[in-house]
Amino acid sequence: MIYRENGQFKTSYAADQQIFPIAQDRWAVLAIVAFAFVGIPFLVDEYLFRAILIPFLILALAALGVNLLVGYCGQITLGAGAFMAVGAYAAYNFLIRIDGMPMLAAILLGGFVAAVVGIVFGIPSLRVRGLYLAMATLAAQFFWDWAFLRISWFTNNAPSGSVSVSNLELLGWSIDAPIEKYLFCLGLLALFALLAKNMTRSAMGRQWMAIRDMDVAAEVIGIRPMFAKLSAFAVSSFYLGVAGALWGFVHLGSWEPAAFSIDRSFQLLFMVIIGGMGSIMGSFFGAAFIVVLPIFLNQFLPWLGGLVGLHISTAGVSHAEFMIFGALIVFFLIVEPHGIARLWSTGKEKLRLWPFPH
Amino acid sequence: MREIGDVILDLRGISLSFGGVKALTDISFDVREHEVRAIIGPNGAGKSSMLNVINGVYRPQQGEVILRGDHFKRMDPYRAAKAGIARTFQSLALFKGMSVIDNIMTGRNLKMKANLFQQAVWWGMAAREELAHRAKVEEIIDFLEIQHIRKTPVGRLPYGLQKRVDLGRALAMEPQILLLDEPMAGMNVEEKQDMSRFILDVNDQFGTTIVLIEHDMGVVMDLSDRVVVLDYGRKIGDGSPDEVRTNPEVIKAYLGASH
Ligand SMILES: Nc1ncnc2c1ncn2[C@@H]1O[C@H](COP(=O)(O)OP(=O)(O)OP(=O)(O)O)[C@@H](O)[C@H]1O
Ligand SMILES: [Mg+2]
């Protein structure tokens, strides 16, 4: 009886078009965001920042990018890692080749380069879909893996593409402590999540979803598939490019192409499937789940084994991790394609009626 | 009151085939402004193919579409939409994952001009447009009497209501020509009456020209000003409902086909 919209009558379409039309949702999200900015920094130690929170923030941004393309526009991609790599290496080149290039500008420019590359590799989507499109994007992945390993100009002649960035600075604020890195990533994620939400609730997002749901009908009402699909590739790749640059600059500091391999592409796709396709919130759920699960299993499985007198090795834990992911993905694909986000909203619907069963 | 005007849409010598299957053979007919023009014929006669030619989903091998005097050898869906042609679908073609409001809002996309950056920051023109078009969409929702389901994802709606939303999405384009492909198929009597009323109101209040495919002869005779009859991709009759009804070839085609 606490969570409900009774008595909250909308007197204008503007009020009804808000991101969170229900007041309780609005307050809850504001509280979470505020807590993330001012609460967590006081509560968390360095290890947690490094091992969980920073990777979570960056991967959530990347998952958001994948979700815009896969979940909202219905175009499959296995090349997400490649677009992260393009963003990271492009940002690196802007930073080292142009004197006085601010770090944030380099990261955003990396995103723009990734967007352009995304448009080029999105062109096959105008002709093919499903499995064939997956193959085409996989080709992008292999091409960029190869390019950053072999074309030395991209990596400033570094052997095997391993490069590094140091002394991150934003308008005189030097970002080196984990807490500063965390706040920097959090700020960018909050901003880009808001922009993504706005895109998906306006004309562009409706065009993407129309193409996803029924492309012939979309064309007949004047949506041009080329424009809709390539814009989705561009925006998605921009997000991935920025996330890639952050992963390299902020999280790793020094990296090589393997940081953005096919494994990364699959990991991001799994986040979107588990978290919820076509849901901004789902991207966060998925990223949190995939970042936290291995760490949780690492602690939990050996403890569980200990209870029954069994020794579980590290290898055993990582096998278990694969099996659990596999099972979850099959479960979500078959039973709940809208992922954790849908389970969450069904739960809320129940709560809205509680304590009455109907 | 509406008054039937000049020819707005003229189809000349349209032939369309898929591989060896001839869907349409040398079909010519015209549609006058503000009229309700029906296309009837047995299953597989080529009626839906005809609509698909008009709005450019199919490209005929021969013939041309003349729209307000402009000749189109090859129409395409985007140009047809810009030129004010909207349509509904025989088999449902709604955007399943979206709510009723969003489905109908999508029909306004050609009228929305804000660019992606304005939309991303939800500021200025983008925000104003969302509001203005939302108001228009609400008018359509009121007109079709579907206020109670406006937020429901369309995939969850019963068939009859989905058909209404399909009409709503087409109306959101404020079309001059509206192509309706069996809007009442699979409906009960009451739903058919509602749908007939909506079609007549659209034609009457907004002066929209309507091309209607329908199997129910009673509905066709009630609604339409003129009727084209197709059979095996050929035109076998054309005229007022009464002329068509007494045309021996039409009678033969309908008796021959199992109906
Ligand atoms: N995309 C297509 N590819 C191949 N053949 C097609 C296609 N569309 C239509 N046809 C064929 O063209 C012929 C006419 O089909 P159409 O759908 O236009 O008939 P219809 O009059 O609308 O029939 P119904 O009353 O069953 O809707 C049929 O033989 C059909 O099989
Ligand atoms: Mg048909």
mmCIF file with all atom_site columns, N, CA, C and O in Angstrom, chain A residues 13-14 16-17 195 198-199 201-204 206-207 209-210 213-214 217 219-224 235, chain B residues 55 77-78 81 87 93 95-98 105-106 109 112 116 119-120 122 130-131 134 138 151 169 173:
data_model
loop_
_atom_site.group_PDB
_atom_site.id
_atom_site.type_symbol
_atom_site.label_atom_id
_atom_site.label_alt_id
_atom_site.label_comp_id
_atom_site.label_asym_id
_atom_site.label_entity_id
_atom_site.label_seq_id
_atom_site.pdbx_PDB_ins_code
_atom_site.Cartn_x
_atom_site.Cartn_y
_atom_site.Cartn_z
_atom_site.occupancy
_atom_site.B_iso_or_equiv
_atom_site.pdbx_formal_charge
_atom_site.auth_seq_id
_atom_site.auth_comp_id
_atom_site.auth_asym_id
_atom_site.auth_atom_id
_atom_site.pdbx_PDB_model_num
ATOM 1   N N  . TYR A 1 13  ? 0.243  16.585 -20.155 1.00 0.00 ? 13  TYR A N  1
ATOM 2   C CA . TYR A 1 13  ? 1.003  15.538 -20.835 1.00 0.00 ? 13  TYR A CA 1
ATOM 3   C C  . TYR A 1 13  ? 2.459  15.597 -20.424 1.00 0.00 ? 13  TYR A C  1
ATOM 4   O O  . TYR A 1 13  ? 3.136  14.588 -20.364 1.00 0.00 ? 13  TYR A O  1
ATOM 5   N N  . ALA A 1 14  ? 2.945  16.817 -20.117 1.00 0.00 ? 14  ALA A N  1
ATOM 6   C CA . ALA A 1 14  ? 4.346  16.943 -19.711 1.00 0.00 ? 14  ALA A CA 1
ATOM 7   C C  . ALA A 1 14  ? 4.595  16.105 -18.458 1.00 0.00 ? 14  ALA A C  1
ATOM 8   O O  . ALA A 1 14  ? 5.584  15.384 -18.359 1.00 0.00 ? 14  ALA A O  1
ATOM 9   N N  . ASP A 1 16  ? 2.999  13.537 -17.529 1.00 0.00 ? 16  ASP A N  1
ATOM 10  C CA . ASP A 1 16  ? 2.866  12.131 -17.867 1.00 0.00 ? 16  ASP A CA 1
ATOM 11  C C  . ASP A 1 16  ? 4.072  11.625 -18.659 1.00 0.00 ? 16  ASP A C  1
ATOM 12  O O  . ASP A 1 16  ? 4.327  10.441 -18.731 1.00 0.00 ? 16  ASP A O  1
ATOM 13  N N  . GLN A 1 17  ? 4.792  12.556 -19.279 1.00 0.00 ? 17  GLN A N  1
ATOM 14  C CA . GLN A 1 17  ? 5.933  12.155 -20.108 1.00 0.00 ? 17  GLN A CA 1
ATOM 15  C C  . GLN A 1 17  ? 7.242  12.108 -19.340 1.00 0.00 ? 17  GLN A C  1
ATOM 16  O O  . GLN A 1 17  ? 8.299  11.895 -19.922 1.00 0.00 ? 17  GLN A O  1
ATOM 17  N N  . LEU A 1 195 ? 21.025 10.877 -21.259 1.00 0.00 ? 195 LEU A N  1
ATOM 18  C CA . LEU A 1 195 ? 20.879 11.144 -22.690 1.00 0.00 ? 195 LEU A CA 1
ATOM 19  C C  . LEU A 1 195 ? 20.257 9.941  -23.409 1.00 0.00 ? 195 LEU A C  1
ATOM 20  O O  . LEU A 1 195 ? 19.400 10.094 -24.282 1.00 0.00 ? 195 LEU A O  1
ATOM 21  N N  . ASN A 1 198 ? 16.584 9.795  -22.778 1.00 0.00 ? 198 ASN A N  1
ATOM 22  C CA . ASN A 1 198 ? 15.868 10.792 -23.578 1.00 0.00 ? 198 ASN A CA 1
ATOM 23  C C  . ASN A 1 198 ? 15.739 10.368 -25.036 1.00 0.00 ? 198 ASN A C  1
ATOM 24  O O  . ASN A 1 198 ? 14.682 10.543 -25.647 1.00 0.00 ? 198 ASN A O  1
ATOM 25  N N  . MET A 1 199 ? 16.808 9.825  -25.585 1.00 0.00 ? 199 MET A N  1
ATOM 26  C CA . MET A 1 199 ? 16.715 9.381  -26.979 1.00 0.00 ? 199 MET A CA 1
ATOM 27  C C  . MET A 1 199 ? 15.663 8.299  -27.133 1.00 0.00 ? 199 MET A C  1
ATOM 28  O O  . MET A 1 199 ? 14.892 8.309  -28.081 1.00 0.00 ? 199 MET A O  1
ATOM 29  N N  . ARG A 1 201 ? 13.034 7.738  -25.402 1.00 0.00 ? 201 ARG A N  1
ATOM 30  C CA . ARG A 1 201 ? 11.631 8.113  -25.195 1.00 0.00 ? 201 ARG A CA 1
ATOM 31  C C  . ARG A 1 201 ? 11.203 9.194  -26.180 1.00 0.00 ? 201 ARG A C  1
ATOM 32  O O  . ARG A 1 201 ? 10.134 9.778  -26.024 1.00 0.00 ? 201 ARG A O  1
ATOM 33  N N  . SER A 1 202 ? 12.012 9.497  -27.175 1.00 0.00 ? 202 SER A N  1
ATOM 34  C CA . SER A 1 202 ? 11.571 10.474 -28.163 1.00 0.00 ? 202 SER A CA 1
ATOM 35  C C  . SER A 1 202 ? 11.552 9.851  -29.565 1.00 0.00 ? 202 SER A C  1
ATOM 36  O O  . SER A 1 202 ? 11.635 8.635  -29.707 1.00 0.00 ? 202 SER A O  1
ATOM 37  N N  . ALA A 1 203 ? 11.416 10.693 -30.565 1.00 0.00 ? 203 ALA A N  1
ATOM 38  C CA . ALA A 1 203 ? 11.161 10.195 -31.918 1.00 0.00 ? 203 ALA A CA 1
ATOM 39  C C  . ALA A 1 203 ? 12.215 9.185  -32.383 1.00 0.00 ? 203 ALA A C  1
ATOM 40  O O  . ALA A 1 203 ? 11.894 8.162  -32.985 1.00 0.00 ? 203 ALA A O  1
ATOM 41  N N  . MET A 1 204 ? 13.485 9.476  -32.061 1.00 0.00 ? 204 MET A N  1
ATOM 42  C CA . MET A 1 204 ? 14.544 8.568  -32.517 1.00 0.00 ? 204 MET A CA 1
ATOM 43  C C  . MET A 1 204 ? 14.345 7.165  -31.952 1.00 0.00 ? 204 MET A C  1
ATOM 44  O O  . MET A 1 204 ? 14.412 6.175  -32.673 1.00 0.00 ? 204 MET A O  1
ATOM 45  N N  . ARG A 1 206 ? 11.641 5.789  -30.876 1.00 0.00 ? 206 ARG A N  1
ATOM 46  C CA . ARG A 1 206 ? 10.474 5.127  -31.464 1.00 0.00 ? 206 ARG A CA 1
ATOM 47  C C  . ARG A 1 206 ? 10.795 4.588  -32.850 1.00 0.00 ? 206 ARG A C  1
ATOM 48  O O  . ARG A 1 206 ? 10.322 3.527  -33.237 1.00 0.00 ? 206 ARG A O  1
ATOM 49  N N  . GLN A 1 207 ? 11.626 5.326  -33.601 1.00 0.00 ? 207 GLN A N  1
ATOM 50  C CA . GLN A 1 207 ? 12.014 4.811  -34.918 1.00 0.00 ? 207 GLN A CA 1
ATOM 51  C C  . GLN A 1 207 ? 12.823 3.524  -34.779 1.00 0.00 ? 207 GLN A C  1
ATOM 52  O O  . GLN A 1 207 ? 12.617 2.569  -35.517 1.00 0.00 ? 207 GLN A O  1
ATOM 53  N N  . MET A 1 209 ? 12.727 1.341  -32.334 1.00 0.00 ? 209 MET A N  1
ATOM 54  C CA . MET A 1 209 ? 11.883 0.232  -31.896 1.00 0.00 ? 209 MET A CA 1
ATOM 55  C C  . MET A 1 209 ? 10.936 -0.209 -33.012 1.00 0.00 ? 209 MET A C  1
ATOM 56  O O  . MET A 1 209 ? 10.618 -1.388 -33.143 1.00 0.00 ? 209 MET A O  1
ATOM 57  N N  . ALA A 1 210 ? 10.495 0.751  -33.823 1.00 0.00 ? 210 ALA A N  1
ATOM 58  C CA . ALA A 1 210 ? 9.607  0.405  -34.936 1.00 0.00 ? 210 ALA A CA 1
ATOM 59  C C  . ALA A 1 210 ? 10.337 -0.512 -35.916 1.00 0.00 ? 210 ALA A C  1
ATOM 60  O O  . ALA A 1 210 ? 9.790  -1.523 -36.371 1.00 0.00 ? 210 ALA A O  1
ATOM 61  N N  . ASP A 1 213 ? 10.558 -3.940 -34.302 1.00 0.00 ? 213 ASP A N  1
ATOM 62  C CA . ASP A 1 213 ? 9.331  -4.713 -34.145 1.00 0.00 ? 213 ASP A CA 1
ATOM 63  C C  . ASP A 1 213 ? 8.688  -5.097 -35.465 1.00 0.00 ? 213 ASP A C  1
ATOM 64  O O  . ASP A 1 213 ? 8.060  -6.154 -35.576 1.00 0.00 ? 213 ASP A O  1
ATOM 65  N N  . MET A 1 214 ? 8.745  -4.241 -36.479 1.00 0.00 ? 214 MET A N  1
ATOM 66  C CA . MET A 1 214 ? 8.016  -4.537 -37.714 1.00 0.00 ? 214 MET A CA 1
ATOM 67  C C  . MET A 1 214 ? 8.519  -3.588 -38.795 1.00 0.00 ? 214 MET A C  1
ATOM 68  O O  . MET A 1 214 ? 8.021  -2.482 -38.951 1.00 0.00 ? 214 MET A O  1
ATOM 69  N N  . ALA A 1 217 ? 6.068  -2.147 -41.676 1.00 0.00 ? 217 ALA A N  1
ATOM 70  C CA . ALA A 1 217 ? 5.145  -1.119 -41.192 1.00 0.00 ? 217 ALA A CA 1
ATOM 71  C C  . ALA A 1 217 ? 5.886  0.180  -40.908 1.00 0.00 ? 217 ALA A C  1
ATOM 72  O O  . ALA A 1 217 ? 5.371  1.270  -41.155 1.00 0.00 ? 217 ALA A O  1
ATOM 73  N N  . GLU A 1 219 ? 8.511  1.345  -42.479 1.00 0.00 ? 219 GLU A N  1
ATOM 74  C CA . GLU A 1 219 ? 8.772  2.022  -43.752 1.00 0.00 ? 219 GLU A CA 1
ATOM 75  C C  . GLU A 1 219 ? 7.537  2.717  -44.275 1.00 0.00 ? 219 GLU A C  1
ATOM 76  O O  . GLU A 1 219 ? 7.607  3.815  -44.826 1.00 0.00 ? 219 GLU A O  1
ATOM 77  N N  . VAL A 1 220 ? 6.404  2.060  -44.104 1.00 0.00 ? 220 VAL A N  1
ATOM 78  C CA . VAL A 1 220 ? 5.167  2.590  -44.657 1.00 0.00 ? 220 VAL A CA 1
ATOM 79  C C  . VAL A 1 220 ? 4.734  3.882  -43.969 1.00 0.00 ? 220 VAL A C  1
ATOM 80  O O  . VAL A 1 220 ? 4.075  4.724  -44.564 1.00 0.00 ? 220 VAL A O  1
ATOM 81  N N  . ILE A 1 221 ? 5.148  4.081  -42.697 1.00 0.00 ? 221 ILE A N  1
ATOM 82  C CA . ILE A 1 221 ? 4.826  5.363  -42.080 1.00 0.00 ? 221 ILE A CA 1
ATOM 83  C C  . ILE A 1 221 ? 5.957  6.366  -42.254 1.00 0.00 ? 221 ILE A C  1
ATOM 84  O O  . ILE A 1 221 ? 5.979  7.411  -41.610 1.00 0.00 ? 221 ILE A O  1
ATOM 85  N N  . GLY A 1 222 ? 6.899  6.053  -43.129 1.00 0.00 ? 222 GLY A N  1
ATOM 86  C CA . GLY A 1 222 ? 7.888  7.050  -43.514 1.00 0.00 ? 222 GLY A CA 1
ATOM 87  C C  . GLY A 1 222 ? 9.193  6.988  -42.762 1.00 0.00 ? 222 GLY A C  1
ATOM 88  O O  . GLY A 1 222 ? 9.980  7.931  -42.807 1.00 0.00 ? 222 GLY A O  1
ATOM 89  N N  . ILE A 1 223 ? 9.449  5.887  -42.044 1.00 0.00 ? 223 ILE A N  1
ATOM 90  C CA . ILE A 1 223 ? 10.749 5.732  -41.396 1.00 0.00 ? 223 ILE A CA 1
ATOM 91  C C  . ILE A 1 223 ? 11.705 5.137  -42.420 1.00 0.00 ? 223 ILE A C  1
ATOM 92  O O  . ILE A 1 223 ? 11.376 4.157  -43.077 1.00 0.00 ? 223 ILE A O  1
ATOM 93  N N  . ARG A 1 224 ? 12.885 5.753  -42.561 1.00 0.00 ? 224 ARG A N  1
ATOM 94  C CA . ARG A 1 224 ? 13.859 5.196  -43.504 1.00 0.00 ? 224 ARG A CA 1
ATOM 95  C C  . ARG A 1 224 ? 14.764 4.234  -42.754 1.00 0.00 ? 224 ARG A C  1
ATOM 96  O O  . ARG A 1 224 ? 15.488 4.637  -41.845 1.00 0.00 ? 224 ARG A O  1
ATOM 97  N N  . VAL A 1 235 ? 25.193 5.805  -32.584 1.00 0.00 ? 235 VAL A N  1
ATOM 98  C CA . VAL A 1 235 ? 25.056 6.147  -31.168 1.00 0.00 ? 235 VAL A CA 1
ATOM 99  C C  . VAL A 1 235 ? 25.614 5.028  -30.295 1.00 0.00 ? 235 VAL A C  1
ATOM 100 O O  . VAL A 1 235 ? 26.365 5.269  -29.344 1.00 0.00 ? 235 VAL A O  1
ATOM 101 N N  . ASN B 2 55  ? 1.487  1.963  -52.458 1.00 0.00 ? 55  ASN B N  1
ATOM 102 C CA . ASN B 2 55  ? 2.416  2.694  -51.589 1.00 0.00 ? 55  ASN B CA 1
ATOM 103 C C  . ASN B 2 55  ? 3.850  2.205  -51.667 1.00 0.00 ? 55  ASN B C  1
ATOM 104 O O  . ASN B 2 55  ? 4.658  2.475  -50.791 1.00 0.00 ? 55  ASN B O  1
ATOM 105 N N  . PRO B 2 77  ? 8.060  3.417  -50.380 1.00 0.00 ? 77  PRO B N  1
ATOM 106 C CA . PRO B 2 77  ? 7.223  3.673  -49.204 1.00 0.00 ? 77  PRO B CA 1
ATOM 107 C C  . PRO B 2 77  ? 7.463  5.053  -48.596 1.00 0.00 ? 77  PRO B C  1
ATOM 108 O O  . PRO B 2 77  ? 6.520  5.708  -48.143 1.00 0.00 ? 77  PRO B O  1
ATOM 109 N N  . TYR B 2 78  ? 8.709  5.497  -48.604 1.00 0.00 ? 78  TYR B N  1
ATOM 110 C CA . TYR B 2 78  ? 9.010  6.785  -47.995 1.00 0.00 ? 78  TYR B CA 1
ATOM 111 C C  . TYR B 2 78  ? 8.335  7.917  -48.760 1.00 0.00 ? 78  TYR B C  1
ATOM 112 O O  . TYR B 2 78  ? 7.706  8.801  -48.175 1.00 0.00 ? 78  TYR B O  1
ATOM 113 N N  . ALA B 2 81  ? 4.605  7.862  -48.216 1.00 0.00 ? 81  ALA B N  1
ATOM 114 C CA . ALA B 2 81  ? 4.239  8.414  -46.913 1.00 0.00 ? 81  ALA B CA 1
ATOM 115 C C  . ALA B 2 81  ? 4.310  9.938  -46.946 1.00 0.00 ? 81  ALA B C  1
ATOM 116 O O  . ALA B 2 81  ? 3.419  10.627 -46.449 1.00 0.00 ? 81  ALA B O  1
ATOM 117 N N  . ARG B 2 87  ? -1.553 3.526  -44.519 1.00 0.00 ? 87  ARG B N  1
ATOM 118 C CA . ARG B 2 87  ? -2.270 2.266  -44.698 1.00 0.00 ? 87  ARG B CA 1
ATOM 119 C C  . ARG B 2 87  ? -2.323 1.465  -43.414 1.00 0.00 ? 87  ARG B C  1
ATOM 120 O O  . ARG B 2 87  ? -1.548 1.677  -42.485 1.00 0.00 ? 87  ARG B O  1
ATOM 121 N N  . ALA B 2 93  ? 0.410  -5.622 -38.009 1.00 0.00 ? 93  ALA B N  1
ATOM 122 C CA . ALA B 2 93  ? 1.801  -5.194 -38.176 1.00 0.00 ? 93  ALA B CA 1
ATOM 123 C C  . ALA B 2 93  ? 2.116  -4.066 -37.217 1.00 0.00 ? 93  ALA B C  1
ATOM 124 O O  . ALA B 2 93  ? 2.772  -3.104 -37.567 1.00 0.00 ? 93  ALA B O  1
ATOM 125 N N  . PHE B 2 95  ? 3.787  -2.336 -33.714 1.00 0.00 ? 95  PHE B N  1
ATOM 126 C CA . PHE B 2 95  ? 5.080  -2.440 -33.045 1.00 0.00 ? 95  PHE B CA 1
ATOM 127 C C  . PHE B 2 95  ? 4.825  -3.059 -31.676 1.00 0.00 ? 95  PHE B C  1
ATOM 128 O O  . PHE B 2 95  ? 4.482  -2.366 -30.716 1.00 0.00 ? 95  PHE B O  1
ATOM 129 N N  . LYS B 2 96  ? 5.002  -4.371 -31.603 1.00 0.00 ? 96  LYS B N  1
ATOM 130 C CA . LYS B 2 96  ? 4.529  -5.162 -30.465 1.00 0.00 ? 96  LYS B CA 1
ATOM 131 C C  . LYS B 2 96  ? 5.070  -4.717 -29.123 1.00 0.00 ? 96  LYS B C  1
ATOM 132 O O  . LYS B 2 96  ? 4.370  -4.771 -28.126 1.00 0.00 ? 96  LYS B O  1
ATOM 133 N N  . GLY B 2 97  ? 6.326  -4.309 -29.100 1.00 0.00 ? 97  GLY B N  1
ATOM 134 C CA . GLY B 2 97  ? 6.940  -3.989 -27.819 1.00 0.00 ? 97  GLY B CA 1
ATOM 135 C C  . GLY B 2 97  ? 6.578  -2.612 -27.294 1.00 0.00 ? 97  GLY B C  1
ATOM 136 O O  . GLY B 2 97  ? 6.990  -2.238 -26.206 1.00 0.00 ? 97  GLY B O  1
ATOM 137 N N  . MET B 2 98  ? 5.820  -1.836 -28.073 1.00 0.00 ? 98  MET B N  1
ATOM 138 C CA . MET B 2 98  ? 5.554  -0.457 -27.669 1.00 0.00 ? 98  MET B CA 1
ATOM 139 C C  . MET B 2 98  ? 4.104  -0.306 -27.210 1.00 0.00 ? 98  MET B C  1
ATOM 140 O O  . MET B 2 98  ? 3.237  -1.060 -27.605 1.00 0.00 ? 98  MET B O  1
ATOM 141 N N  . MET B 2 105 ? 2.120  7.526  -31.752 1.00 0.00 ? 105 MET B N  1
ATOM 142 C CA . MET B 2 105 ? 3.118  8.603  -31.853 1.00 0.00 ? 105 MET B CA 1
ATOM 143 C C  . MET B 2 105 ? 4.076  8.351  -33.020 1.00 0.00 ? 105 MET B C  1
ATOM 144 O O  . MET B 2 105 ? 4.503  9.284  -33.698 1.00 0.00 ? 105 MET B O  1
ATOM 145 N N  . THR B 2 106 ? 4.424  7.089  -33.218 1.00 0.00 ? 106 THR B N  1
ATOM 146 C CA . THR B 2 106 ? 5.365  6.774  -34.296 1.00 0.00 ? 106 THR B CA 1
ATOM 147 C C  . THR B 2 106 ? 4.805  7.201  -35.649 1.00 0.00 ? 106 THR B C  1
ATOM 148 O O  . THR B 2 106 ? 5.551  7.587  -36.545 1.00 0.00 ? 106 THR B O  1
ATOM 149 N N  . ASN B 2 109 ? 6.030  10.531 -37.026 1.00 0.00 ? 109 ASN B N  1
ATOM 150 C CA . ASN B 2 109 ? 7.478  10.772 -37.139 1.00 0.00 ? 109 ASN B CA 1
ATOM 151 C C  . ASN B 2 109 ? 7.859  11.706 -38.280 1.00 0.00 ? 109 ASN B C  1
ATOM 152 O O  . ASN B 2 109 ? 8.801  12.470 -38.168 1.00 0.00 ? 109 ASN B O  1
ATOM 153 N N  . MET B 2 112 ? 7.850  15.328 -37.187 1.00 0.00 ? 112 MET B N  1
ATOM 154 C CA . MET B 2 112 ? 8.716  15.771 -36.096 1.00 0.00 ? 112 MET B CA 1
ATOM 155 C C  . MET B 2 112 ? 10.089 16.126 -36.655 1.00 0.00 ? 112 MET B C  1
ATOM 156 O O  . MET B 2 112 ? 10.693 15.359 -37.378 1.00 0.00 ? 112 MET B O  1
ATOM 157 N N  . LEU B 2 116 ? 18.675 14.670 -33.434 1.00 0.00 ? 116 LEU B N  1
ATOM 158 C CA . LEU B 2 116 ? 19.023 13.708 -32.393 1.00 0.00 ? 116 LEU B CA 1
ATOM 159 C C  . LEU B 2 116 ? 19.600 14.380 -31.144 1.00 0.00 ? 116 LEU B C  1
ATOM 160 O O  . LEU B 2 116 ? 19.328 13.967 -30.024 1.00 0.00 ? 116 LEU B O  1
ATOM 161 N N  . GLN B 2 119 ? 16.886 15.902 -29.125 1.00 0.00 ? 119 GLN B N  1
ATOM 162 C CA . GLN B 2 119 ? 16.124 14.851 -28.451 1.00 0.00 ? 119 GLN B CA 1
ATOM 163 C C  . GLN B 2 119 ? 16.893 14.316 -27.254 1.00 0.00 ? 119 GLN B C  1
ATOM 164 O O  . GLN B 2 119 ? 16.315 14.032 -26.208 1.00 0.00 ? 119 GLN B O  1
ATOM 165 N N  . ALA B 2 120 ? 18.214 14.165 -27.416 1.00 0.00 ? 120 ALA B N  1
ATOM 166 C CA . ALA B 2 120 ? 19.026 13.584 -26.341 1.00 0.00 ? 120 ALA B CA 1
ATOM 167 C C  . ALA B 2 120 ? 19.009 14.474 -25.100 1.00 0.00 ? 120 ALA B C  1
ATOM 168 O O  . ALA B 2 120 ? 19.012 13.973 -23.981 1.00 0.00 ? 120 ALA B O  1
ATOM 169 N N  . TRP B 2 122 ? 16.514 16.605 -24.573 1.00 0.00 ? 122 TRP B N  1
ATOM 170 C CA . TRP B 2 122 ? 15.098 16.829 -24.235 1.00 0.00 ? 122 TRP B CA 1
ATOM 171 C C  . TRP B 2 122 ? 14.863 18.298 -23.922 1.00 0.00 ? 122 TRP B C  1
ATOM 172 O O  . TRP B 2 122 ? 14.382 18.677 -22.862 1.00 0.00 ? 122 TRP B O  1
ATOM 173 N N  . GLU B 2 130 ? 7.325  16.872 -28.632 1.00 0.00 ? 130 GLU B N  1
ATOM 174 C CA . GLU B 2 130 ? 6.732  15.729 -27.939 1.00 0.00 ? 130 GLU B CA 1
ATOM 175 C C  . GLU B 2 130 ? 5.369  16.102 -27.369 1.00 0.00 ? 130 GLU B C  1
ATOM 176 O O  . GLU B 2 130 ? 4.412  15.339 -27.474 1.00 0.00 ? 130 GLU B O  1
ATOM 177 N N  . LEU B 2 131 ? 5.288  17.287 -26.789 1.00 0.00 ? 131 LEU B N  1
ATOM 178 C CA . LEU B 2 131 ? 4.025  17.723 -26.187 1.00 0.00 ? 131 LEU B CA 1
ATOM 179 C C  . LEU B 2 131 ? 2.952  17.953 -27.240 1.00 0.00 ? 131 LEU B C  1
ATOM 180 O O  . LEU B 2 131 ? 1.827  17.478 -27.115 1.00 0.00 ? 131 LEU B O  1
ATOM 181 N N  . ARG B 2 134 ? 1.864  14.756 -28.819 1.00 0.00 ? 134 ARG B N  1
ATOM 182 C CA . ARG B 2 134 ? 1.129  13.947 -27.860 1.00 0.00 ? 134 ARG B CA 1
ATOM 183 C C  . ARG B 2 134 ? -0.331 14.404 -27.801 1.00 0.00 ? 134 ARG B C  1
ATOM 184 O O  . ARG B 2 134 ? -1.247 13.588 -27.751 1.00 0.00 ? 134 ARG B O  1
ATOM 185 N N  . GLU B 2 138 ? -3.564 12.122 -28.576 1.00 0.00 ? 138 GLU B N  1
ATOM 186 C CA . GLU B 2 138 ? -4.678 11.930 -27.645 1.00 0.00 ? 138 GLU B CA 1
ATOM 187 C C  . GLU B 2 138 ? -6.024 12.184 -28.332 1.00 0.00 ? 138 GLU B C  1
ATOM 188 O O  . GLU B 2 138 ? -7.015 11.529 -28.023 1.00 0.00 ? 138 GLU B O  1
ATOM 189 N N  . LYS B 2 151 ? -1.892 3.071  -22.399 1.00 0.00 ? 151 LYS B N  1
ATOM 190 C CA . LYS B 2 151 ? -0.529 2.747  -21.936 1.00 0.00 ? 151 LYS B CA 1
ATOM 191 C C  . LYS B 2 151 ? -0.182 1.268  -22.088 1.00 0.00 ? 151 LYS B C  1
ATOM 192 O O  . LYS B 2 151 ? 0.912  0.844  -21.733 1.00 0.00 ? 151 LYS B O  1
ATOM 193 N N  . ARG B 2 169 ? -2.638 4.509  -35.834 1.00 0.00 ? 169 ARG B N  1
ATOM 194 C CA . ARG B 2 169 ? -1.287 4.829  -36.295 1.00 0.00 ? 169 ARG B CA 1
ATOM 195 C C  . ARG B 2 169 ? -1.340 5.447  -37.694 1.00 0.00 ? 169 ARG B C  1
ATOM 196 O O  . ARG B 2 169 ? -0.625 6.404  -37.988 1.00 0.00 ? 169 ARG B O  1
ATOM 197 N N  . MET B 2 173 ? -0.836 10.009 -39.234 1.00 0.00 ? 173 MET B N  1
ATOM 198 C CA . MET B 2 173 ? -0.123 10.642 -40.349 1.00 0.00 ? 173 MET B CA 1
ATOM 199 C C  . MET B 2 173 ? -0.956 11.738 -40.992 1.00 0.00 ? 173 MET B C  1
ATOM 200 O O  . MET B 2 173 ? -0.487 12.409 -41.900 1.00 0.00 ? 173 MET B O  1
#
